[in-house]
Structure formats: C-alpha cells, structure tokens
Amino acid sequence: MVAQEREEIKHLQFLRLKNLLERIYAKVPFYRKRLDAIGFTPDKLKSLADLRHLPFTTKQDLRDNYPFGLFAVSQEELVRIHASSGTTGKPTVVGYTKNDIELWSELMARSMQKAGVTAKDIIHNAYGYGLFTGGLGFHYGAEKLGATVVPVSGGNSKRQLMLMEDFGATVLTCTPSYALHLAEVMVELGISRERLKLRLGIFGAEPWSEELRAKIEEKLKIKAIDVYGLSEIMGPGVAMECQEQKGLHLNEDHFLPEIIDPDTGEVLPEGEKGELVITTLTKEGIPLLRYRTKDITALSYEPCKCGSMLVRMDRVTGRSDDMLIIRGVNVFPSQIETVLLSLGYTEPHYMIVVDKKGALDQLEVWVELSDQFFSDEVKRLEQWEKKVEAELYTVLNINAKVRLVEPRTIPRSEGKAKRVLDKRDLK
Amino acid sequence: MIVKQLSVFLENKSGRLARVTEILGENKINIRALSIADTTDFGILRLIVNKPDEAYRLLKAEQFMVSLTDVIAVEVPDNPGGLAGVLKTLEPHNINIEYLYAFVEKASDNALVVFRVEEIEKAIKILTDNGIKVFKGSKVYSL
C-alpha cells in the first residue's frame, strides 16, 4: 500500500515537474539560457531521475537578478512581494500570485493541523510581520484553518505576556530563542505558568537543538513543534513536524526535495545527510529549479506513525553557510548550545566569537553567568570555565576559550538570535 | 556572629565598578570594606556595606550578578604578629580560609579582618573560645 502511494506521489511530481520546466523555459529568460546551455529542452524530461542533470539555482542567482529577474509572471498577476533581510547585501525578493498565497495558506493549514492545531485554538503569532515571511505565513495558515489569530508580531515581551494571558492564547508561534526569552521574562515578572492556557508552540526560522526543545517544553509546559521554511521556496510550512515530533513532513507534492553533497553537487542516496535542494513544482510567481537551501539535513521515506505518507526531513543541524570552519574543523552553533544545556544551563545565552591570533583561528564562547553557577570564589568560576571548555573540546574537537560574561550583556533578539561574531570576516 | 558580604561579578571593562559604587551612593548605602579578586576576564567585588539586603536588591534590579555570602569579621590587634595569632588558633582544626581582607576600625586601635571559611560556625566557636573578638553583623554594618 505504502509503495503504491509512493509511486502515486512520484507520478504526480513528474507531471508537475514537466509542467514547471515548460513554464520556466517559456517565461524566464534566465532559465531558458541555462537549459539551452546544456541542450535540455522540457520535452527531454523522461523521468524524475533526469532532474539531477539540471542546473542548480542559488541565492546568488536571485541577487544577480535583483529584484524581479526570476519572476515568471507579470507584475499584474502578483498580489504580494516578500523579501529576506538581506544581511549580506541586497535582499532576495520573492513574488506571490493569488494562487501562490492560496497554496501557501493551504499547506500551512494542513501542516498546522497535523501538528495539533485546531479551529478552536487562539494563536499568539509572535513571528515578525512585514517583508519577512514568518508572520504572514502563519497568519494566513491559521485563518485558513479557522483558528483565531492574534497578529502580535515581535517586540515588547511584557505586553506579549499580558495579551497571552488576557486573550487565553493556546498556541504560541515564534522563533525558539524568542520562546525561551518569553519564558525568562515570565519568571522575571512573576507570572505563574498557570495563568496561561498555552498547550502548543510552533517554532522555527533558526536552527535549534533537541535539548532546546526539551527546555522550552519544560519551561512553558507545552509541546514544541519544529517548522521549516524559507522565503525563496515559500516561507514557513515547507515542512513541519506532526504530533509525533519525529522529523518534519515535507510538502513534497509541491516541493520536490533532493539531498546533495554540498561540495560536489552529487545527489546522495536515500537517508544520507547533506544539503537540501528544492524544486518548486507548482509555484507561479517565482518558480525555482533545484534551489540550494544551504540547510543540512537528511530525508526519511519510512512511514510515519501519524499516517501521513509525506517524506520527513531531519531537524536542520545547521546551515552550510552558517557553519563555521575553525582551524579546518566544522563547527555548528547548535553543538555549542547542546553542550551548555547538557551542563545544566537552563537559559543558554551565548555568543560565539571567532578571531585570528596571528595565523591561527581562535574560538571564544561567551556565556552569560547565571545564578546557579555564580560563586564568590574565583577558583570555582575558573573551574566552571574549564569544565565547559573540556566539554566543548570533546564535542568540537578543537579548543575553545570560555569567557563568563555578566547577565543580560549578550544581545537579545526578538527575532533570530545572533549567535556568531566572526571577526575574521571583518578583516 | 555572621556578617553578610555582597559578592558581585564584574566583567573587566570600564565603568562596571563605577556603576556599582554609583548605585550604592545614590541610595545612601555606605561601604565599610571592599576587596576585588580578579582574573584577566572578570573580577569578583566583595563588599561589606551598612545595608546588605537593600544593596543586594538594588544591584539585582540593575541586572548585576550578585550574591550574599556569609563571612566572619574578627578583631585583630594592630601590632606585629597580630594576624598570625588569630590564624594560629584555626590552624590545628583544619579550617581552610578561602580568602580574607582587612580594614581599619575607626572606633578603636584594632584592625578588622574579614574571613571566608567553609565551616563558618566551627570557626566562630574556635575563635571565641580563644578569646578573639568576633563581631556581630549589626555591629560591623554600623561601624
């Protein structure tokens, strides 16, 4: 039965891929040029396996065609434009047709439903609204589902908590670091958990660890669900966990996933870890062929207990472009977070500072001192630093210097946490 | 007999110590004694003040990492060998002194030494048994 369903999905994917190729070949000069260059016309697509011979699309391609060069429809057909933050230059711009927005809402609604949200829920949506896709993505999905949305967006945590209490929010949606921050503020303000009706949270937009999930679930007494998305593909809801919390179901009837070796570009066998590449099968505004997400994950086609046949992707362990290479060693911020949590840090506020000392890369981890580890004796604090350093060494295999810093000195973000300061980049 | 000492974690960057003393000053809290133990990255400021609980609250509210630590304040004769005489009483009992610092008592000719030890009650008993004057917290705060 399952095998048959898989064949059905593959068939649907093939038909949609063919349609996609025809559309982009006809409507996007960038793709026509790319495909002509390798002598591939859409009629040459014979099976899904042919996809691996087609060129990748990268974030750089989006930048080079800024702002609307990769759009496949006229401006009149667009109903909305979103853009990424553009931290490294011009933002990447994406456009949505009416159908695209409808599809996005439907995929979000269907994913949220699998995550346990119902029409009876009150959703406190603290994802940022605006050019960032998080806020509106959740908003439209929740409305489609028939739930009640509080479009609070980011900022002013005190007020957020007041509204959560007064409106009786049952579901919280925001970044995992902001969820942790809200939990902290709750304690500071002396708001007992019993005053809130929260039962579920859907967190994403930044890589986070299983340990952080456990912390959030414990502190907020909720079930924490992982969500994955990127504006280039759609926004949140490309993939989301179901109630089982065992991998994120990827909406593969609309987004065709591949896992490649990030260095060679070769497609990796099922189950192997690598960079996620997505082809949008049905998007109209800005369809993308083999878009390199830079996110490191693996896909599993094992049937899920929830009954959904959609492929599951692992929690993203890091972005290949967020990954630090320190003295030749790959370091993911999430590894450092995991170490701090395992040592009992309940609120791991930390910052990774990389610098060069002479020719050598130097890794420093700044950790905010918390009450439980403070001592009036220098030697105990130094012992603590040494302990964290030793633990980091076993995980990372390189030496990191731990530096204890005063509480509240590492910048808090209402959105994505800024965890890395790479001073080598500034030189 | 126990004296409450404020212990404040300070990163080694300019203005932090000044900020602590400023907060105390603004709130009419008087510093009786202080010492700083430091490393390259951070220091621990230890303070005896006239209103330790209030000072703790104020610093905490300003997001400082601060704790109240139990210490003992001992009167030491202000002459050669004065401190040695006090320490000698503790030595046979394996009382380990984590740190100490001194300040001058204005009211008399004697010095006051603040001790931080693991077994505080035991140390107090030994000292008083040996006729050494251990100050009460209330007395130290109001010196």
Coordinates of C-alpha atoms in Angstrom, one line a residue:
Chain A
M1 CA 0.0 0.0 0.0
V2 CA 2.7 2.4 1.0
A3 CA 4.8 1.5 -2.0
Q4 CA 1.8 2.3 -4.2
E5 CA 1.3 5.6 -2.6
R6 CA 4.9 6.5 -3.1
E7 CA 4.5 5.7 -6.8
E8 CA 1.5 7.9 -6.9
I9 CA 3.4 10.8 -5.4
K10 CA 6.3 10.2 -7.8
H11 CA 3.9 10.3 -10.8
L12 CA 2.3 13.5 -9.6
Q13 CA 5.8 15.0 -9.0
F14 CA 6.8 14.0 -12.5
L15 CA 3.8 15.6 -14.2
R16 CA 4.3 18.8 -12.2
L17 CA 8.0 18.9 -12.9
K18 CA 7.4 18.7 -16.6
N19 CA 4.9 21.5 -16.3
L20 CA 7.3 23.5 -14.3
L21 CA 10.1 23.1 -16.9
E22 CA 7.7 24.2 -19.7
R23 CA 6.7 27.3 -17.7
I24 CA 10.2 28.4 -16.8
Y25 CA 11.6 27.7 -20.2
A26 CA 8.9 29.8 -21.8
K27 CA 8.7 32.6 -19.2
V28 CA 12.0 33.1 -17.5
P29 CA 14.9 34.1 -19.8
F30 CA 17.4 33.2 -17.1
Y31 CA 16.2 29.5 -17.1
R32 CA 15.9 29.3 -20.9
K33 CA 19.5 30.4 -21.2
R34 CA 20.6 27.9 -18.5
L35 CA 18.7 25.0 -20.1
D36 CA 19.8 25.9 -23.6
A37 CA 23.4 25.9 -22.4
I38 CA 23.2 22.2 -21.6
G39 CA 20.9 21.4 -24.6
F40 CA 18.0 20.5 -22.4
T41 CA 14.5 21.3 -23.7
P42 CA 11.5 20.4 -21.4
D43 CA 10.4 17.7 -23.8
K44 CA 13.6 15.8 -22.9
L45 CA 12.4 15.1 -19.4
K46 CA 11.6 11.4 -19.3
S47 CA 11.6 10.6 -15.6
L48 CA 12.2 12.2 -12.2
A49 CA 15.7 10.9 -12.3
D50 CA 16.6 13.3 -15.1
L51 CA 16.3 16.1 -12.6
R52 CA 19.8 15.5 -11.3
H53 CA 21.3 16.6 -14.7
L54 CA 19.7 20.1 -14.5
P55 CA 21.4 23.2 -13.2
F56 CA 21.1 24.4 -9.6
T57 CA 19.7 27.8 -8.6
T58 CA 21.5 29.6 -5.9
K59 CA 20.9 32.6 -3.7
Q60 CA 23.5 34.4 -5.8
D61 CA 21.3 33.9 -8.8
L62 CA 18.5 35.6 -7.0
R63 CA 20.8 38.5 -6.1
D64 CA 22.2 38.8 -9.6
N65 CA 18.6 39.1 -10.9
Y66 CA 17.5 41.5 -8.2
P67 CA 14.8 42.4 -7.8
F68 CA 12.3 40.8 -10.3
G69 CA 14.5 39.0 -12.8
L70 CA 13.5 35.4 -11.9
F71 CA 9.7 36.2 -11.7
A72 CA 7.7 34.1 -14.2
V73 CA 4.6 36.3 -14.2
S74 CA 3.8 39.9 -15.0
Q75 CA 3.5 42.4 -12.1
E76 CA -0.3 42.5 -12.6
E77 CA -0.5 38.8 -11.6
L78 CA 1.4 39.3 -8.4
V79 CA -0.5 40.0 -5.2
R80 CA 2.3 40.2 -2.8
I81 CA 6.1 40.6 -2.5
H82 CA 8.2 39.4 0.3
A83 CA 12.0 39.7 0.8
S84 CA 14.7 38.3 3.0
S85 CA 16.5 40.5 5.4
G86 CA 19.5 41.0 3.1
T87 CA 22.1 40.9 5.8
T88 CA 24.8 40.3 3.3
G89 CA 23.8 42.9 0.7
K90 CA 20.6 43.2 -1.4
P91 CA 17.7 41.2 -0.1
T92 CA 16.4 38.3 -2.1
V93 CA 13.0 39.1 -3.4
V94 CA 10.1 36.8 -4.0
G95 CA 6.6 37.4 -5.5
Y96 CA 3.3 35.6 -5.0
T97 CA 0.3 35.2 -7.3
K98 CA -3.2 34.8 -5.8
N99 CA -2.8 31.1 -6.3
D100 CA 0.6 31.1 -4.6
I101 CA -0.9 32.7 -1.5
E102 CA -3.8 30.3 -1.6
L103 CA -1.4 27.3 -1.8
W104 CA 0.8 28.7 1.0
S105 CA -2.2 29.1 3.3
E106 CA -3.4 25.6 2.5
L107 CA -0.1 24.0 3.1
M108 CA 0.3 25.9 6.4
A109 CA -3.2 24.9 7.5
R110 CA -2.6 21.3 6.6
S111 CA 0.7 21.2 8.4
M112 CA -0.6 23.0 11.5
Q113 CA -3.4 20.6 11.7
K114 CA -1.0 17.7 11.7
A115 CA 0.9 19.5 14.4
G116 CA -2.2 19.5 16.6
V117 CA -3.7 22.9 15.9
T118 CA -7.5 23.1 15.6
A119 CA -10.1 25.7 14.7
K120 CA -10.7 26.2 18.4
D121 CA -7.2 27.5 19.1
I122 CA -6.1 31.0 19.8
I123 CA -2.8 31.5 18.1
H124 CA -0.4 34.1 19.5
N125 CA 1.7 34.8 16.5
A126 CA 4.9 36.5 17.5
Y127 CA 6.7 35.9 14.3
G128 CA 7.6 39.2 12.7
Y129 CA 5.1 40.7 10.2
G130 CA 6.4 42.6 7.2
L131 CA 8.8 41.6 4.4
F132 CA 9.8 38.6 6.5
T133 CA 7.5 35.6 5.6
G134 CA 7.2 34.2 9.1
G135 CA 4.4 36.4 10.4
L136 CA 2.0 36.4 7.4
G137 CA 2.8 32.8 6.6
F138 CA 1.4 31.7 9.9
H139 CA -1.3 34.2 9.9
Y140 CA -2.9 33.1 6.7
G141 CA -2.4 29.4 7.5
A142 CA -4.1 29.8 10.9
E143 CA -7.0 31.7 9.4
K144 CA -7.4 29.1 6.7
L145 CA -7.6 26.5 9.5
G146 CA -10.3 28.6 11.1
A147 CA -8.3 29.3 14.3
T148 CA -8.2 32.7 15.9
V149 CA -5.1 34.7 15.2
V150 CA -3.5 37.4 17.4
P151 CA -1.1 39.1 15.0
V152 CA 1.1 40.5 17.7
S153 CA 4.4 40.3 15.8
G154 CA 7.7 40.8 17.6
G155 CA 8.7 43.1 20.4
N156 CA 7.6 44.3 23.8
S157 CA 7.6 40.9 25.7
K158 CA 5.9 42.3 28.7
R159 CA 2.9 43.2 26.7
Q160 CA 3.0 40.0 24.8
L161 CA 2.7 38.1 28.0
M162 CA -0.2 40.3 29.2
L163 CA -2.1 39.6 25.9
M164 CA -1.3 35.9 26.0
E165 CA -2.9 35.8 29.5
D166 CA -5.8 38.0 28.8
F167 CA -6.8 36.5 25.4
G168 CA -6.1 33.0 26.6
A169 CA -3.7 32.0 23.8
T170 CA -3.4 28.3 23.4
V171 CA -0.7 28.2 20.7
L172 CA 2.5 30.2 20.5
T173 CA 4.3 30.8 17.2
C174 CA 7.7 32.4 17.1
T175 CA 11.4 31.7 16.9
P176 CA 12.7 29.2 19.5
S177 CA 15.0 31.8 21.0
Y178 CA 12.2 34.2 21.5
A179 CA 10.1 31.5 23.1
L180 CA 12.9 31.0 25.6
H181 CA 13.1 34.7 26.1
L182 CA 9.4 34.9 26.8
A183 CA 9.8 32.1 29.4
E184 CA 12.5 34.1 31.1
V185 CA 10.5 37.3 31.2
M186 CA 7.6 35.4 32.6
V187 CA 9.8 34.4 35.6
E188 CA 11.1 37.9 35.9
L189 CA 7.6 39.4 36.1
G190 CA 6.5 36.7 38.4
I191 CA 3.8 35.4 36.1
S192 CA 3.0 31.9 37.0
R193 CA 2.6 29.4 34.2
E194 CA -0.9 28.5 35.4
R195 CA -2.2 31.9 34.3
L196 CA -1.5 31.0 30.7
K197 CA -3.5 28.5 28.6
L198 CA -0.7 27.6 26.3
R199 CA -0.5 24.0 25.2
L200 CA 1.4 24.0 21.9
G201 CA 4.2 26.0 20.2
I202 CA 5.4 26.0 16.6
F203 CA 9.0 27.3 16.4
G204 CA 11.4 27.8 13.6
A205 CA 13.2 30.3 11.4
E206 CA 16.5 29.4 13.0
P207 CA 18.4 26.1 13.7
W208 CA 17.7 24.7 17.2
S209 CA 18.5 21.6 19.1
E210 CA 16.6 18.7 20.6
E211 CA 17.9 19.9 24.0
L212 CA 16.5 23.4 23.5
R213 CA 13.2 21.8 22.6
A214 CA 13.2 19.9 25.9
K215 CA 13.9 23.2 27.8
I216 CA 11.2 25.1 26.1
E217 CA 8.7 22.3 26.7
E218 CA 9.6 22.2 30.3
K219 CA 9.6 25.9 31.0
L220 CA 6.5 26.7 29.0
K221 CA 4.8 23.4 29.7
I222 CA 3.8 22.9 26.1
K223 CA 4.5 20.6 23.2
A224 CA 7.1 22.3 20.9
I225 CA 6.8 21.6 17.2
D226 CA 9.6 22.3 14.6
V227 CA 8.7 24.1 11.4
Y228 CA 10.9 24.7 8.4
G229 CA 10.7 27.1 5.5
L230 CA 12.5 29.7 3.6
S231 CA 11.1 32.7 1.7
E232 CA 12.8 31.6 -1.6
I233 CA 10.7 28.5 -1.6
M234 CA 7.5 29.8 0.1
G235 CA 8.1 30.8 3.7
P236 CA 7.2 28.8 6.8
G237 CA 5.4 25.5 6.1
V238 CA 7.7 24.0 3.5
A239 CA 8.0 21.2 6.2
M240 CA 6.6 20.8 9.7
E241 CA 6.5 18.2 12.3
C242 CA 3.4 16.3 13.2
Q243 CA 2.3 15.3 16.7
E244 CA 4.9 12.5 16.7
Q245 CA 7.8 15.1 16.6
K246 CA 9.9 12.7 14.6
G247 CA 11.1 14.7 11.7
L248 CA 9.4 17.3 9.6
H249 CA 6.9 16.3 6.9
L250 CA 7.9 18.0 3.7
N251 CA 5.1 19.0 1.4
E252 CA 6.6 17.1 -1.4
D253 CA 3.6 17.2 -3.6
H254 CA 4.5 20.9 -4.2
F255 CA 8.2 20.9 -3.3
L256 CA 10.4 18.3 -4.7
P257 CA 13.4 17.6 -2.4
E258 CA 16.8 16.2 -3.1
I259 CA 19.8 15.8 -0.8
I260 CA 23.2 16.6 -2.4
D261 CA 26.8 16.6 -1.3
P262 CA 27.4 20.3 -0.8
D263 CA 30.9 20.1 -2.2
T264 CA 30.3 18.1 -5.4
G265 CA 26.7 18.7 -6.1
E266 CA 26.1 15.0 -6.5
V267 CA 22.7 13.6 -5.4
L268 CA 23.1 11.4 -2.3
P269 CA 21.4 8.1 -1.7
E270 CA 18.3 8.0 0.5
G271 CA 18.8 8.6 4.2
E272 CA 22.2 10.3 3.8
K273 CA 22.9 13.7 5.3
G274 CA 23.7 16.6 3.0
E275 CA 22.4 19.9 1.6
L276 CA 18.7 20.1 0.9
V277 CA 17.8 21.1 -2.6
I278 CA 14.2 22.0 -3.5
T279 CA 12.4 22.4 -6.8
T280 CA 9.1 24.2 -6.5
L281 CA 6.6 22.2 -8.5
T282 CA 3.5 24.4 -8.5
K283 CA 4.6 27.9 -7.6
E284 CA 3.7 30.6 -10.2
G285 CA 5.3 33.9 -9.1
I286 CA 8.8 32.7 -8.7
P287 CA 9.3 29.0 -9.5
L288 CA 12.7 27.7 -8.7
L289 CA 14.6 24.8 -10.2
R290 CA 16.9 22.9 -7.8
Y291 CA 17.3 25.7 -5.3
R292 CA 20.2 25.1 -3.0
T293 CA 18.9 25.8 0.5
K294 CA 22.3 25.5 2.3
D295 CA 20.5 23.7 5.0
I296 CA 22.0 20.4 6.2
T297 CA 19.5 17.6 6.7
A298 CA 18.5 14.1 5.7
L299 CA 15.3 12.6 4.3
S300 CA 13.5 9.6 5.5
Y301 CA 10.8 7.8 3.5
E302 CA 9.9 5.5 6.4
P303 CA 6.2 5.5 7.1
C304 CA 5.3 7.8 10.0
K305 CA 3.0 6.7 12.8
C306 CA 0.8 9.7 12.1
G307 CA -0.3 8.1 8.9
S308 CA 1.0 10.8 6.6
M309 CA 2.9 9.5 3.6
L310 CA 4.8 12.7 3.1
V311 CA 8.6 12.3 3.3
R312 CA 10.2 13.5 6.6
M313 CA 13.3 15.6 6.9
D314 CA 15.6 15.7 9.9
R315 CA 15.9 18.7 12.1
V316 CA 18.2 21.1 10.4
T317 CA 21.5 20.8 12.3
G318 CA 22.9 24.0 10.8
R319 CA 23.2 25.9 7.6
S320 CA 26.1 25.1 5.4
D321 CA 26.7 28.9 5.2
D322 CA 26.1 29.3 9.0
M323 CA 28.6 26.7 9.7
L324 CA 31.9 27.9 11.0
I325 CA 35.2 26.4 9.8
I326 CA 37.7 26.9 12.6
R327 CA 41.2 25.6 12.1
G328 CA 39.7 23.3 9.4
V329 CA 37.1 22.0 11.7
N330 CA 33.3 22.4 11.1
V331 CA 31.6 24.0 14.0
F332 CA 27.8 24.4 14.3
P333 CA 26.4 26.9 16.8
S334 CA 23.8 24.3 17.8
Q335 CA 26.6 22.0 19.0
I336 CA 27.7 24.6 21.5
E337 CA 24.2 25.2 22.6
T338 CA 23.8 21.4 23.2
V339 CA 26.9 21.4 25.4
L340 CA 25.7 24.3 27.5
L341 CA 22.3 22.7 28.0
S342 CA 23.8 19.4 28.9
L343 CA 25.9 21.1 31.6
G344 CA 22.7 22.4 33.2
Y345 CA 22.5 25.8 31.7
T346 CA 18.8 26.5 31.7
E347 CA 19.0 29.7 29.7
P348 CA 21.9 29.3 27.3
H349 CA 22.6 32.8 26.3
Y350 CA 25.9 32.6 24.5
M351 CA 27.8 34.1 21.7
I352 CA 30.5 32.6 19.5
V353 CA 33.3 34.9 18.8
V354 CA 35.9 33.8 16.2
D355 CA 39.1 35.8 15.6
K356 CA 42.5 35.3 14.3
K357 CA 45.6 35.3 16.6
G358 CA 48.5 35.5 14.2
A359 CA 47.6 32.9 11.6
L360 CA 45.6 30.8 14.0
D361 CA 41.9 30.9 14.3
Q362 CA 40.7 31.4 17.8
L363 CA 37.3 30.4 19.1
E364 CA 35.8 32.0 22.1
V365 CA 32.4 31.2 23.6
W366 CA 30.9 33.9 25.7
V367 CA 28.5 32.6 28.2
E368 CA 26.3 34.6 30.5
L369 CA 26.9 33.7 34.1
S370 CA 23.7 32.5 35.7
D371 CA 22.8 32.4 39.4
Q372 CA 23.2 28.7 39.7
F373 CA 26.9 28.8 38.7
F374 CA 27.9 32.0 40.4
S375 CA 30.3 31.8 43.3
D376 CA 32.2 34.5 45.3
E377 CA 35.4 32.5 44.8
V378 CA 37.5 33.0 41.7
K379 CA 38.7 29.4 41.6
R380 CA 35.2 28.0 41.4
L381 CA 34.3 30.2 38.4
E382 CA 37.6 29.2 36.8
Q383 CA 36.8 25.6 37.4
W384 CA 33.4 26.1 35.8
E385 CA 35.0 27.7 32.7
K386 CA 37.4 24.8 32.5
K387 CA 34.6 22.3 32.7
V388 CA 32.7 23.9 29.8
E389 CA 36.0 24.1 27.8
A390 CA 36.7 20.4 28.4
E391 CA 33.1 19.5 27.3
L392 CA 33.3 21.7 24.2
Y393 CA 36.6 20.0 23.3
T394 CA 35.1 16.6 23.4
V395 CA 32.2 17.7 21.1
L396 CA 34.0 20.0 18.7
N397 CA 37.5 18.6 18.8
I398 CA 39.1 22.0 19.0
N399 CA 40.0 24.2 21.8
A400 CA 37.5 26.9 22.7
K401 CA 38.1 29.6 25.3
V402 CA 35.1 30.1 27.5
R403 CA 34.5 33.5 28.9
L404 CA 31.9 34.2 31.5
V405 CA 30.1 37.5 31.0
E406 CA 27.6 39.4 33.0
P407 CA 23.9 38.7 32.8
R408 CA 22.0 40.5 30.0
T409 CA 25.1 41.5 28.1
I410 CA 24.6 39.2 25.2
P411 CA 22.2 40.9 22.8
R412 CA 18.6 39.6 23.0
S413 CA 16.8 39.4 19.7
E414 CA 13.1 39.4 19.3
G415 CA 13.6 37.5 16.1
K416 CA 16.5 35.4 15.1
A417 CA 19.3 35.2 17.7
K418 CA 22.6 36.5 16.6
R419 CA 24.9 33.8 17.9
V420 CA 28.1 34.3 15.9
L421 CA 30.5 37.1 15.7
D422 CA 33.1 36.2 13.1
K423 CA 35.8 38.9 13.3
R424 CA 37.8 37.1 10.6
D425 CA 35.1 38.3 8.2
L426 CA 35.7 41.9 9.2
K427 CA 39.4 41.9 8.4
Chain B
M1 CA 28.2 36.5 64.5
I2 CA 27.8 36.1 60.8
V3 CA 28.3 39.1 58.6
K4 CA 26.7 39.3 55.2
Q5 CA 29.1 40.2 52.4
L6 CA 28.0 41.3 48.9
S7 CA 29.8 39.4 46.1
V8 CA 29.4 41.0 42.7
F9 CA 30.6 39.5 39.4
L10 CA 32.2 42.2 37.2
E11 CA 33.5 41.8 33.7
N12 CA 36.8 43.5 33.2
K13 CA 35.5 46.5 31.3
S14 CA 35.5 50.1 32.2
G15 CA 32.6 51.6 34.1
R16 CA 31.3 48.5 35.8
L17 CA 32.9 49.1 39.2
A18 CA 32.0 52.8 39.0
R19 CA 28.4 51.8 38.3
V20 CA 28.2 49.6 41.4
T21 CA 29.5 52.3 43.7
E22 CA 27.3 54.8 42.0
I23 CA 24.1 52.8 42.7
L24 CA 25.1 52.4 46.3
G25 CA 25.9 56.0 46.7
E26 CA 22.7 57.2 45.1
N27 CA 20.8 55.0 47.6
K28 CA 22.8 56.2 50.6
I29 CA 24.4 52.9 51.2
N30 CA 27.8 53.2 52.8
I31 CA 30.7 50.9 52.0
R32 CA 32.6 49.6 55.1
A33 CA 35.1 47.4 53.4
L34 CA 35.9 46.1 50.0
S35 CA 38.2 43.9 48.1
I36 CA 38.5 42.7 44.5
A37 CA 39.7 39.4 43.3
D38 CA 40.4 39.5 39.6
T39 CA 41.4 37.4 36.6
T40 CA 42.1 38.7 33.1
D41 CA 38.5 38.5 32.1
F42 CA 36.5 39.1 35.2
G43 CA 36.6 40.2 38.8
I44 CA 34.6 39.5 42.0
L45 CA 34.0 42.5 44.0
R46 CA 33.4 41.8 47.7
L47 CA 31.7 44.4 49.8
I48 CA 30.7 45.0 53.4
V49 CA 28.0 47.7 53.5
N50 CA 25.7 49.1 56.1
K51 CA 22.5 47.7 54.4
P52 CA 23.5 44.5 52.7
D53 CA 19.9 43.2 51.9
E54 CA 18.9 46.5 50.4
A55 CA 22.1 46.7 48.4
Y56 CA 21.6 43.2 47.1
R57 CA 18.1 44.1 45.9
L58 CA 19.3 47.3 44.2
L59 CA 22.1 45.6 42.4
K60 CA 20.0 42.6 41.4
A61 CA 17.4 45.0 39.9
E62 CA 20.2 46.5 37.8
Q63 CA 20.9 43.1 36.4
F64 CA 24.2 42.6 38.2
M65 CA 25.2 39.1 39.1
V66 CA 25.3 39.4 42.9
S67 CA 25.0 37.1 45.9
L68 CA 25.1 37.4 49.6
T69 CA 27.9 35.5 51.2
D70 CA 28.4 34.6 54.9
V71 CA 31.7 35.8 56.3
I72 CA 33.1 36.5 59.7
A73 CA 34.7 39.7 60.9
V74 CA 37.4 39.3 63.5
E75 CA 39.1 42.0 65.6
V76 CA 42.9 41.7 65.2
P77 CA 45.4 43.5 67.4
D78 CA 47.0 46.2 65.3
N79 CA 50.6 45.2 66.1
P80 CA 53.3 42.9 64.6
G81 CA 52.1 39.3 64.9
G82 CA 48.5 40.2 65.5
L83 CA 47.1 38.4 62.5
A84 CA 49.4 35.4 63.0
G85 CA 48.0 35.0 66.5
V86 CA 44.5 34.7 65.1
L87 CA 45.4 32.3 62.3
K88 CA 47.3 30.1 64.7
T89 CA 44.1 29.3 66.6
L90 CA 42.4 28.0 63.4
E91 CA 45.4 26.0 62.1
P92 CA 45.1 22.8 64.2
H93 CA 41.4 22.5 63.3
N94 CA 41.9 22.2 59.5
I95 CA 39.8 25.3 58.9
N96 CA 40.7 26.4 55.4
I97 CA 40.5 30.1 54.7
E98 CA 39.1 30.7 51.2
Y99 CA 40.1 34.4 51.3
L100 CA 40.5 37.3 53.7
Y101 CA 40.8 41.0 53.6
A102 CA 41.3 43.7 56.2
F103 CA 40.0 47.1 57.1
V104 CA 40.7 49.5 59.8
E105 CA 38.2 50.1 62.5
K106 CA 37.8 53.8 63.2
A107 CA 36.5 53.4 66.7
S108 CA 39.5 51.6 68.2
D109 CA 43.1 51.0 67.5
N110 CA 42.5 47.5 66.2
A111 CA 42.1 46.2 62.7
L112 CA 39.2 44.1 61.4
V113 CA 39.8 41.1 59.2
V114 CA 37.1 39.5 57.1
F115 CA 37.4 35.8 56.7
R116 CA 35.6 33.5 54.3
V117 CA 35.8 29.9 55.5
E118 CA 33.9 26.7 54.7
E119 CA 32.9 25.8 58.2
I120 CA 31.8 29.1 59.5
E121 CA 30.1 28.1 62.8
K122 CA 33.0 25.9 63.8
A123 CA 35.5 28.7 63.1
I124 CA 33.4 31.2 65.1
K125 CA 33.4 28.8 68.1
I126 CA 37.2 28.3 67.9
L127 CA 37.9 32.0 67.7
T128 CA 35.6 32.9 70.6
D129 CA 36.9 30.0 72.7
N130 CA 40.4 31.5 72.2
G131 CA 39.2 34.9 73.4
I132 CA 39.3 36.5 70.0
K133 CA 36.6 39.0 69.3
V134 CA 34.2 38.1 66.5
F135 CA 31.9 41.0 65.5
K136 CA 28.2 40.7 65.0
G137 CA 26.9 41.7 61.6
S138 CA 24.8 44.5 63.1
K139 CA 27.9 45.9 64.7
V140 CA 30.0 45.8 61.5
Y141 CA 27.3 47.4 59.4
S142 CA 27.1 50.3 61.8
L143 CA 30.8 50.9 62.3

